[in-house]
mmCIF file of C-alpha atoms and ligand atoms in Angstrom:
data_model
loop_
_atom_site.group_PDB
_atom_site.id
_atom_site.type_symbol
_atom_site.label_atom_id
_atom_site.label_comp_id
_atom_site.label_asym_id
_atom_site.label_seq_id
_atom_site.Cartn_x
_atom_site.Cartn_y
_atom_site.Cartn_z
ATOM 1 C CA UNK N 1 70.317 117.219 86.454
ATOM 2 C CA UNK N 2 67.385 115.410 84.371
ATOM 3 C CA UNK N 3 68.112 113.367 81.715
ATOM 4 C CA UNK N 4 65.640 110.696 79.911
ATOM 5 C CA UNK N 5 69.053 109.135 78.804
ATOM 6 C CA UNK N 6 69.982 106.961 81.487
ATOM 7 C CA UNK N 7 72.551 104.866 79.374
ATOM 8 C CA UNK N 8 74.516 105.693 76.244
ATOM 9 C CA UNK N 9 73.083 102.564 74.942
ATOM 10 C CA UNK N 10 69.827 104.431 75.077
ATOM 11 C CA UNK N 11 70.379 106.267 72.355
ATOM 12 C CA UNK N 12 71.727 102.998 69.818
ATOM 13 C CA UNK N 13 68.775 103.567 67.558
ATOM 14 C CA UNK N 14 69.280 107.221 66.901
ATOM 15 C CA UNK N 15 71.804 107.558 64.837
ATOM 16 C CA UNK N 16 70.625 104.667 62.773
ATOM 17 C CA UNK N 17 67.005 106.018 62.750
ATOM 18 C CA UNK N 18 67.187 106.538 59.048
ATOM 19 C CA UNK N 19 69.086 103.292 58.022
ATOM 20 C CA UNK N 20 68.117 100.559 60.310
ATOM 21 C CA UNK N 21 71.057 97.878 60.645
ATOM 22 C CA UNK N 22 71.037 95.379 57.565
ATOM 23 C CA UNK N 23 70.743 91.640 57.785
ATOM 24 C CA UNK N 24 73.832 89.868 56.954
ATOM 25 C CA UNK N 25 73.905 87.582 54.020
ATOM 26 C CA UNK N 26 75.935 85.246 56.401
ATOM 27 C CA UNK N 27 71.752 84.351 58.003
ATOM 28 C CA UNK N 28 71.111 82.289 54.837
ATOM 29 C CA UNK N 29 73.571 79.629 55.785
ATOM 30 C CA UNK N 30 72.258 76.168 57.330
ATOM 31 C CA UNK N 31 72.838 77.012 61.330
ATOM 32 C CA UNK N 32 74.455 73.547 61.597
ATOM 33 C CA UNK N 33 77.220 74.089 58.794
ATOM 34 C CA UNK N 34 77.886 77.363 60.636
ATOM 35 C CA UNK N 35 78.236 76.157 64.125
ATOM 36 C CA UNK N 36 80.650 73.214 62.852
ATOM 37 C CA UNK N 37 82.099 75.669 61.069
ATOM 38 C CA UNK N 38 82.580 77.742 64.334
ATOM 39 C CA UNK N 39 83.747 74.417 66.513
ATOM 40 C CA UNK N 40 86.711 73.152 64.263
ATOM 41 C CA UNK N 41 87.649 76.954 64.132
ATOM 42 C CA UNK N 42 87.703 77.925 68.339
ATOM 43 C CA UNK N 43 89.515 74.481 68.582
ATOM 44 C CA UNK N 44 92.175 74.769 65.854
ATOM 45 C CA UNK N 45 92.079 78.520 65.457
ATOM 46 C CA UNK N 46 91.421 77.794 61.415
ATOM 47 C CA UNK N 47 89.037 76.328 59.477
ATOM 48 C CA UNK N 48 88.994 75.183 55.657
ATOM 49 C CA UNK N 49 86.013 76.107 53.731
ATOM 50 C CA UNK N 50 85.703 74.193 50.466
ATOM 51 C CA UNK N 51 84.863 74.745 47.114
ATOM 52 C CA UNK N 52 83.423 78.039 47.521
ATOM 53 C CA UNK N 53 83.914 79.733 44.122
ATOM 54 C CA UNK N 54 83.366 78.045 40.778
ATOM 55 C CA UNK N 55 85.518 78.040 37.871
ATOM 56 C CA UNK N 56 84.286 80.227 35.987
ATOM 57 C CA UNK N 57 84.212 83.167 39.101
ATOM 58 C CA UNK N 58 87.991 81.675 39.752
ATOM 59 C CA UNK N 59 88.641 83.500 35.908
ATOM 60 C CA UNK N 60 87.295 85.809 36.502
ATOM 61 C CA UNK N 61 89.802 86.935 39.642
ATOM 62 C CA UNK N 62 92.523 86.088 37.764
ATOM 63 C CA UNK N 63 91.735 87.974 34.611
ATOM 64 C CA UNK N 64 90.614 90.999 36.640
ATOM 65 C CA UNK N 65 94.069 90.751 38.971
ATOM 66 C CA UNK N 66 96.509 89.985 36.595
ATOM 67 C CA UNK N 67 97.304 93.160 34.780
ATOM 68 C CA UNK N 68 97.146 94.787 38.169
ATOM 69 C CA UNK N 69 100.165 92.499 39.705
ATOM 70 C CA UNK N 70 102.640 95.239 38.338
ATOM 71 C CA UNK N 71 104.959 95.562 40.985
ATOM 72 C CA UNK N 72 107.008 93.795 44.316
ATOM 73 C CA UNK N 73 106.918 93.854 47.224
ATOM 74 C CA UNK N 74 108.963 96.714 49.791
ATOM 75 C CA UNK N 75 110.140 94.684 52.416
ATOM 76 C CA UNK N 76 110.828 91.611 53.702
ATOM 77 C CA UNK N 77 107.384 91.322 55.005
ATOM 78 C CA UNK N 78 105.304 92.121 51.985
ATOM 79 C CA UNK N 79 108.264 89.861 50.153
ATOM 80 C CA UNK N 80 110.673 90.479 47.760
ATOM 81 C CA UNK N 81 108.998 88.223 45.356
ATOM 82 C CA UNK N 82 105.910 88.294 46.576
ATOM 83 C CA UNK N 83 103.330 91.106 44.512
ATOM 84 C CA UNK N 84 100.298 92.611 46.699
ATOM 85 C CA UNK N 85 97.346 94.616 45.457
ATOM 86 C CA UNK N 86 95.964 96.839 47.815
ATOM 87 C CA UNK N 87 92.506 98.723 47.203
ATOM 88 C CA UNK N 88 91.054 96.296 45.838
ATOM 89 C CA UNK N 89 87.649 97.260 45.868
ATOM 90 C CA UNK N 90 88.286 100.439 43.878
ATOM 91 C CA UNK N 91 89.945 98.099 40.971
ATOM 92 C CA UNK N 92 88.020 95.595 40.601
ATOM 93 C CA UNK N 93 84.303 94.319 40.779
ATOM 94 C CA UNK N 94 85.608 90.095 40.708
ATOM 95 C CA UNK N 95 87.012 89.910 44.464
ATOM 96 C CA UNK N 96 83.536 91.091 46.112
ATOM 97 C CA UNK N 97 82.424 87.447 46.477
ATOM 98 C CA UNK N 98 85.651 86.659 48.305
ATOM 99 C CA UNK N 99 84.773 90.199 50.441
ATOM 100 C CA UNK N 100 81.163 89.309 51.567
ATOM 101 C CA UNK N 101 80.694 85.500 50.488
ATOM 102 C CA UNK N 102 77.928 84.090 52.915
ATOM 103 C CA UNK N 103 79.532 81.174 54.558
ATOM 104 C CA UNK N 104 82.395 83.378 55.955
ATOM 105 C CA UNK N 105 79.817 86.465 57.492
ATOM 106 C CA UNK N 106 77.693 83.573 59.306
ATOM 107 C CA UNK N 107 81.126 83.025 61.056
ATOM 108 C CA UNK N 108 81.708 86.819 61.422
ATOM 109 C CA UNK N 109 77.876 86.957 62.632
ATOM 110 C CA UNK N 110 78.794 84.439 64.994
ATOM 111 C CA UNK N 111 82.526 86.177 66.171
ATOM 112 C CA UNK N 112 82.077 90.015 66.404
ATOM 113 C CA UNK N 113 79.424 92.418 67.111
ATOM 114 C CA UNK N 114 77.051 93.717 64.726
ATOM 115 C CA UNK N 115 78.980 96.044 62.232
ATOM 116 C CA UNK N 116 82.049 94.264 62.168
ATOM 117 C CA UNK N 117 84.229 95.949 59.501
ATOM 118 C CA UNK N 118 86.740 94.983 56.596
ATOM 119 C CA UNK N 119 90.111 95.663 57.552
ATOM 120 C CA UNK N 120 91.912 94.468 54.645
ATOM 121 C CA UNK N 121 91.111 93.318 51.137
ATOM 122 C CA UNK N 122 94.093 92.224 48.989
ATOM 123 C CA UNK N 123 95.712 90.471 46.475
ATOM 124 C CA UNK N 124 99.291 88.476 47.094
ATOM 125 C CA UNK N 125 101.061 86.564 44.316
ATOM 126 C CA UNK N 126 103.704 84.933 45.891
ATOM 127 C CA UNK N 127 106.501 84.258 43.266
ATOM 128 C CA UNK N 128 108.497 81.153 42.795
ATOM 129 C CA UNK N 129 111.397 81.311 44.604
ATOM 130 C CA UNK N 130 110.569 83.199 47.511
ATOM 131 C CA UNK N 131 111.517 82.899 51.277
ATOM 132 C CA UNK N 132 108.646 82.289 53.802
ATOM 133 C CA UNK N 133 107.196 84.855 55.294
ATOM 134 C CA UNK N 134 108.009 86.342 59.067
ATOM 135 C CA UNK N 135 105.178 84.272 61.495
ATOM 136 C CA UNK N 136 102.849 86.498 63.105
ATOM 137 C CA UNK N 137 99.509 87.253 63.943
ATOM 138 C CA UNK N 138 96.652 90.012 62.490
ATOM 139 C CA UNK N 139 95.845 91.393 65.422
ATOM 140 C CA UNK N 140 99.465 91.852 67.472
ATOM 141 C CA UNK N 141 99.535 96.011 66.301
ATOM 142 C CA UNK N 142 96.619 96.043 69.082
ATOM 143 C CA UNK N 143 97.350 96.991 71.978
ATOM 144 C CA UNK N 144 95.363 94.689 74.213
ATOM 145 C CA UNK N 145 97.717 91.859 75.602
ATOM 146 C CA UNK N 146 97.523 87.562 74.876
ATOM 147 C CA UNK N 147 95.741 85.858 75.761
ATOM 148 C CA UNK N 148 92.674 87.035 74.825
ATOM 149 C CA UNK N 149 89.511 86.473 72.521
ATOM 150 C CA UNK N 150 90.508 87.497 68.590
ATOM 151 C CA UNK N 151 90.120 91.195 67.712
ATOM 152 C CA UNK N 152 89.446 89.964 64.202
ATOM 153 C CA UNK N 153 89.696 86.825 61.689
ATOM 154 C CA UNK N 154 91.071 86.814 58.098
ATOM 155 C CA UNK N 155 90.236 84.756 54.841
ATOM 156 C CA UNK N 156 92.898 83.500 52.738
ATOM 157 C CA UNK N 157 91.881 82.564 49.640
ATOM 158 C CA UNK N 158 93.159 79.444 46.641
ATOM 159 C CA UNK N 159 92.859 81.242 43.715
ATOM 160 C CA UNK N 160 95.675 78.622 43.036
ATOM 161 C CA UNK N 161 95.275 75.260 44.194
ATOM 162 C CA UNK N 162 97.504 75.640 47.586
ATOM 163 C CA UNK N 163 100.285 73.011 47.570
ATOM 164 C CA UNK N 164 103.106 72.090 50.271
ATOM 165 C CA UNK N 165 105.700 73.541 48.282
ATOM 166 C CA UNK N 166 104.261 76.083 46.270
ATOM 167 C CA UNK N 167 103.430 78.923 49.111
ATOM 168 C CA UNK N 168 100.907 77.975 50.769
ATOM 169 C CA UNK N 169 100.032 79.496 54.038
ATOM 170 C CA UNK N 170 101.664 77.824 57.044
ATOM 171 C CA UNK N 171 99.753 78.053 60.457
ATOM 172 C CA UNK N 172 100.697 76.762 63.795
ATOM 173 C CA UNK N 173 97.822 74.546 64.441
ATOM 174 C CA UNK N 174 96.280 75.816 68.532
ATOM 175 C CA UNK N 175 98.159 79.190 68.609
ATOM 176 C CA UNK N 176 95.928 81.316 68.667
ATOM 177 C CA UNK N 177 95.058 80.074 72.567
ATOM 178 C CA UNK N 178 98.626 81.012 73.674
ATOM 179 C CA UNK N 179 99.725 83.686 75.492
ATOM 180 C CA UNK N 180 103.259 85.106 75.216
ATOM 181 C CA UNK N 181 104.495 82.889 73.387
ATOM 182 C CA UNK N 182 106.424 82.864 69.822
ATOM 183 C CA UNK N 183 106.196 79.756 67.562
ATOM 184 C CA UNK N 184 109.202 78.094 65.988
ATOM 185 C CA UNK N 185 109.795 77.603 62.487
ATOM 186 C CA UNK N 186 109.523 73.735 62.578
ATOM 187 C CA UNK N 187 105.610 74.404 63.696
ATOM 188 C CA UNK N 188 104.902 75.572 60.184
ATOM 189 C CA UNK N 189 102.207 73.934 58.732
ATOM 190 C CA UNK N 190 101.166 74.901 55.590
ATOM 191 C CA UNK N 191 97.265 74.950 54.588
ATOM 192 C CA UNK N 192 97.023 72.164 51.259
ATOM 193 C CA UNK N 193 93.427 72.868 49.644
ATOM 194 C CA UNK N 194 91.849 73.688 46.372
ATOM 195 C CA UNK N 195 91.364 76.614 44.303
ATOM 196 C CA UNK N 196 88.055 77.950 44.984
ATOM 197 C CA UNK N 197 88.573 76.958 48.737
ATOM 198 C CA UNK N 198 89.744 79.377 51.545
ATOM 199 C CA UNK N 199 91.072 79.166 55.072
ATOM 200 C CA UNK N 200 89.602 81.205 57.519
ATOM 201 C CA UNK N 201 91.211 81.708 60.897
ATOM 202 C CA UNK N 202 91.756 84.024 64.362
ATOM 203 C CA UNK N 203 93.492 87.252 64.514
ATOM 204 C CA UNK N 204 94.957 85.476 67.172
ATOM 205 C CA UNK N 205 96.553 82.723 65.560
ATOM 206 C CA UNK N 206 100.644 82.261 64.036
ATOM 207 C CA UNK N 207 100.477 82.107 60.449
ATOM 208 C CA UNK N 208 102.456 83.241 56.994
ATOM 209 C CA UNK N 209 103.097 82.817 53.409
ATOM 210 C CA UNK N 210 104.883 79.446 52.808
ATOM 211 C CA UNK N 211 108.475 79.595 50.750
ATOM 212 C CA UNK N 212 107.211 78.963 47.077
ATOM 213 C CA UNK N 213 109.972 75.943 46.053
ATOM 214 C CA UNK N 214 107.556 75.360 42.935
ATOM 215 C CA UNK N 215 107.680 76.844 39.479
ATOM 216 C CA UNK N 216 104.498 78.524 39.564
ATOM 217 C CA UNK N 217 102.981 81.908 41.095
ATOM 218 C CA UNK N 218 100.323 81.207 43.776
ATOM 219 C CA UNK N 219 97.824 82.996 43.536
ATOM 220 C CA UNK N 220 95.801 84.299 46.539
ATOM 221 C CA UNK N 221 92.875 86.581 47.777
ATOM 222 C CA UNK N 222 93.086 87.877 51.356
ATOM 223 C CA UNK N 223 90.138 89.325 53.220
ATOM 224 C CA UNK N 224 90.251 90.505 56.750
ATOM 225 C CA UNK N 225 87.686 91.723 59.038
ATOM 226 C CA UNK N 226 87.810 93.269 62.399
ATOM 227 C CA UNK N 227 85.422 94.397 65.490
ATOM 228 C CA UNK N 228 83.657 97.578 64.610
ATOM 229 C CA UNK N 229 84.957 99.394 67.319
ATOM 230 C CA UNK N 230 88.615 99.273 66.097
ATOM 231 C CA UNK N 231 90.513 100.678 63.223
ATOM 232 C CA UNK N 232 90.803 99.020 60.093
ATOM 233 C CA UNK N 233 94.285 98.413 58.368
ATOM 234 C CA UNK N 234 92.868 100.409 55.363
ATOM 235 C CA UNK N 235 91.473 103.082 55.794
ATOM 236 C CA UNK N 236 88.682 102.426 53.162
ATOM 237 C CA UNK N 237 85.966 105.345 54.380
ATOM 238 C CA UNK N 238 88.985 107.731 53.187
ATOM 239 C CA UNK N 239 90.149 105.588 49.950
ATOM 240 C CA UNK N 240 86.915 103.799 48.194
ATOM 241 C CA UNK N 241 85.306 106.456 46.232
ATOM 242 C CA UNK N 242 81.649 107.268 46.235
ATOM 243 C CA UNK N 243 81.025 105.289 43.025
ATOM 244 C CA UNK N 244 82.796 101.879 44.342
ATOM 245 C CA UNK N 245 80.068 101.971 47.578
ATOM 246 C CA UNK N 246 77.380 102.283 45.480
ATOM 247 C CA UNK N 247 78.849 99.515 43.283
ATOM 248 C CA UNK N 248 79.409 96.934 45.947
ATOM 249 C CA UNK N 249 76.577 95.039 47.957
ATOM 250 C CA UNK N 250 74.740 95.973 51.239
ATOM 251 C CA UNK N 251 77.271 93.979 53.082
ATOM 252 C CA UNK N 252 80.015 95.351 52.093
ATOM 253 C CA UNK N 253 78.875 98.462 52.181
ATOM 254 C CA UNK N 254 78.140 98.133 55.730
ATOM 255 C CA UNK N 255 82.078 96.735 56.509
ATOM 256 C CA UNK N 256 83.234 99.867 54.834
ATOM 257 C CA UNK N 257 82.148 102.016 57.381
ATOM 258 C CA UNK N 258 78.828 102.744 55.800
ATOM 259 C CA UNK N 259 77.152 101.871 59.304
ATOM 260 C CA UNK N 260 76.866 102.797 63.046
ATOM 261 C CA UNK N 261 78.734 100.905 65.822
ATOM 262 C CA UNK N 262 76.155 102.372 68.685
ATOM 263 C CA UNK N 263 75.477 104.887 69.692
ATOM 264 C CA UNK N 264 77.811 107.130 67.906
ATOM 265 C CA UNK N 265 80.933 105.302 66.589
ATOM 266 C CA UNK N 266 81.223 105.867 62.493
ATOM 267 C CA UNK N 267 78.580 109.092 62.534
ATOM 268 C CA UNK N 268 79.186 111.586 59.509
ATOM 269 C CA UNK N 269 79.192 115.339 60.768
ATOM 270 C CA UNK N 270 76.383 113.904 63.577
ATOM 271 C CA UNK N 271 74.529 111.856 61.093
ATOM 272 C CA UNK N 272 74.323 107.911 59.741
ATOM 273 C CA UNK N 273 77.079 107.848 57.069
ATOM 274 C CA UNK N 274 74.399 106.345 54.589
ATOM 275 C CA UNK N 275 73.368 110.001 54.570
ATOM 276 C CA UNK N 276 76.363 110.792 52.377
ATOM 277 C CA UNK N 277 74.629 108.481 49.859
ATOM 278 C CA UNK N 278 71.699 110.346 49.241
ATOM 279 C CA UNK N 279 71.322 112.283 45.928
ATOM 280 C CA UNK N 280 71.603 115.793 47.627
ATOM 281 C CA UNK N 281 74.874 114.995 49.286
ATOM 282 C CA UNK N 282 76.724 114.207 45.962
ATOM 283 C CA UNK N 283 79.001 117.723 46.436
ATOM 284 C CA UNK N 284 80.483 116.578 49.620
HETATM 285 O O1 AKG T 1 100.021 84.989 51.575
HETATM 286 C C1 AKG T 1 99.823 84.299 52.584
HETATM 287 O O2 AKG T 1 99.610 83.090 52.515
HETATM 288 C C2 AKG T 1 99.812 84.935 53.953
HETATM 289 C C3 AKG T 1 100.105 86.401 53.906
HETATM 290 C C4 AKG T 1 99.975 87.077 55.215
HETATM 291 O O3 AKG T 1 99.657 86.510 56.223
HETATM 292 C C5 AKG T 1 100.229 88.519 55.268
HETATM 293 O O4 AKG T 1 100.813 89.095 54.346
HETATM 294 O O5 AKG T 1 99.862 89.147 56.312
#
């Protein structure tokens, strides 16, 4: 048999003939903040990124979320008292920043193959008064066993200043090196920073939403991302409509699912999903 493929890999630029991969916003970032960035998190599994939102874009998120936190949550996971917005990006234009904010994609850039995707996007309100949340990791629902590099890496996000007693996420500081292992409750750490700051760490590594013993809501913004080979938590190529991609920037476009993990992962009825994007492809 003749072939003048002699790899799949061969054909990586096909599909994406059309719409060539975009540059990631994360490039603009100083190299140097990026690989520090990278160092405190592959030795502590979680780094704190600082003052990354101003004021005024912190009121904006909590306009924009408030009449939107309308319910509880189902379980003991999502929390009794805790209230979750899912679908973001179909709600509300003032959490994109949080979705593709530069400093976090240079880590991403740095972490996962070209493509990576958004796996989650949402809002959680934890409410005085309740419990903390069940430890566990973001990536343990796949299948590949510990220990292992991370499948992903998630953004938590003050909207709230975070305070020891008011919810704030607790992590177990090195777990996301360990194996088999299950952390105990006394490891808890919870994450103290600023509003406008946001923790970033590992798929790999123990955390959860701190017992709120204050008598204030905190506020939070979680975005998660995973490698583009796997499949998101939401499904958002089913549940962002047409509209909301146009709406949101190249970058996130491109973690929706608007791009090609080569050579054919993501293709649209054997074409670049971008195609759906196009004027004459508005009936589909
Ligand atoms: O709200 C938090 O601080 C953490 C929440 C969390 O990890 C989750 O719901 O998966």
């Amino acid at each position: 048999m003749s072939t003048d493929v002699s790899s799949l890999m061969d054909l990586g630029g096909d599909l994406a003939g059309t719409y060539r991969r975009t540059a990631s916003s994360g490039a603009s970032i100083d190299a140097a903040v990026s690989e520090a960035d990278l160092a405190a998190l592959q030795r502590d599994g979680y780094v704190i990124l600082p003052d990354l939102l101003t004021p005024a874009e912190l009121g904006e998120i909590r306009d924009a979320v408030a009449p939107l936190l309308d319910r509880h949550g189902r379980n003991g996971f999502e929390g009794r008292m805790t209230q979750r917005v899912y679908s973001v990006l179909n709600k509300t234009r003032s959490c994109d920043r949080i979705a593709d904010h530069p400093r976090v994609l240079a880590l991403l850039d740095r972490l996962f193959l070209p493509n990576y995707l958004l796996s989650m996007l949402q809002v959680i309100n934890i409410l005085p008064g309740e419990r903390a949340q069940l430890l566990h990791t973001d990536d343990g629902f796949y299948p590949p066993p510990r220990p292992r590099a991370a499948l992903g890496a998630a953004t938590i996000w003050a909207i709230d200043d975070f305070t020891a007693d008011n919810g704030a996420t607790d992590i177990i500081l090195g777990s996301h090196l360990w194996g088999q292992r299950t952390p105990a409750e006394t490891e808890r750490e919870p994450v103290v920073m600023e509003a406008g700051s946001c923790v970033f760490f590992l798929s790999t590594l123990w955390h959860g939403g701190g017992a709120n013993r204050s008598a204030a809501p905190r506020l939070a913004v979680t975005a998660q991302y995973c490698e583009p080979w796997l499949r998101p938590q939401e499904a958002f190529t089913l549940s962002t409509t047409r509209d909301t991609v146009r709406a949101v920037s190249e970058d996130i476009r491109r973690m929706l699912g608007y791009s090609i993990h080569p050579p054919f992962i993501g293709q649209v009825d054997g074409m670049h999903p971008k195609r759906l994007l196009e004027p004459r492809a508005q009936a589909l």
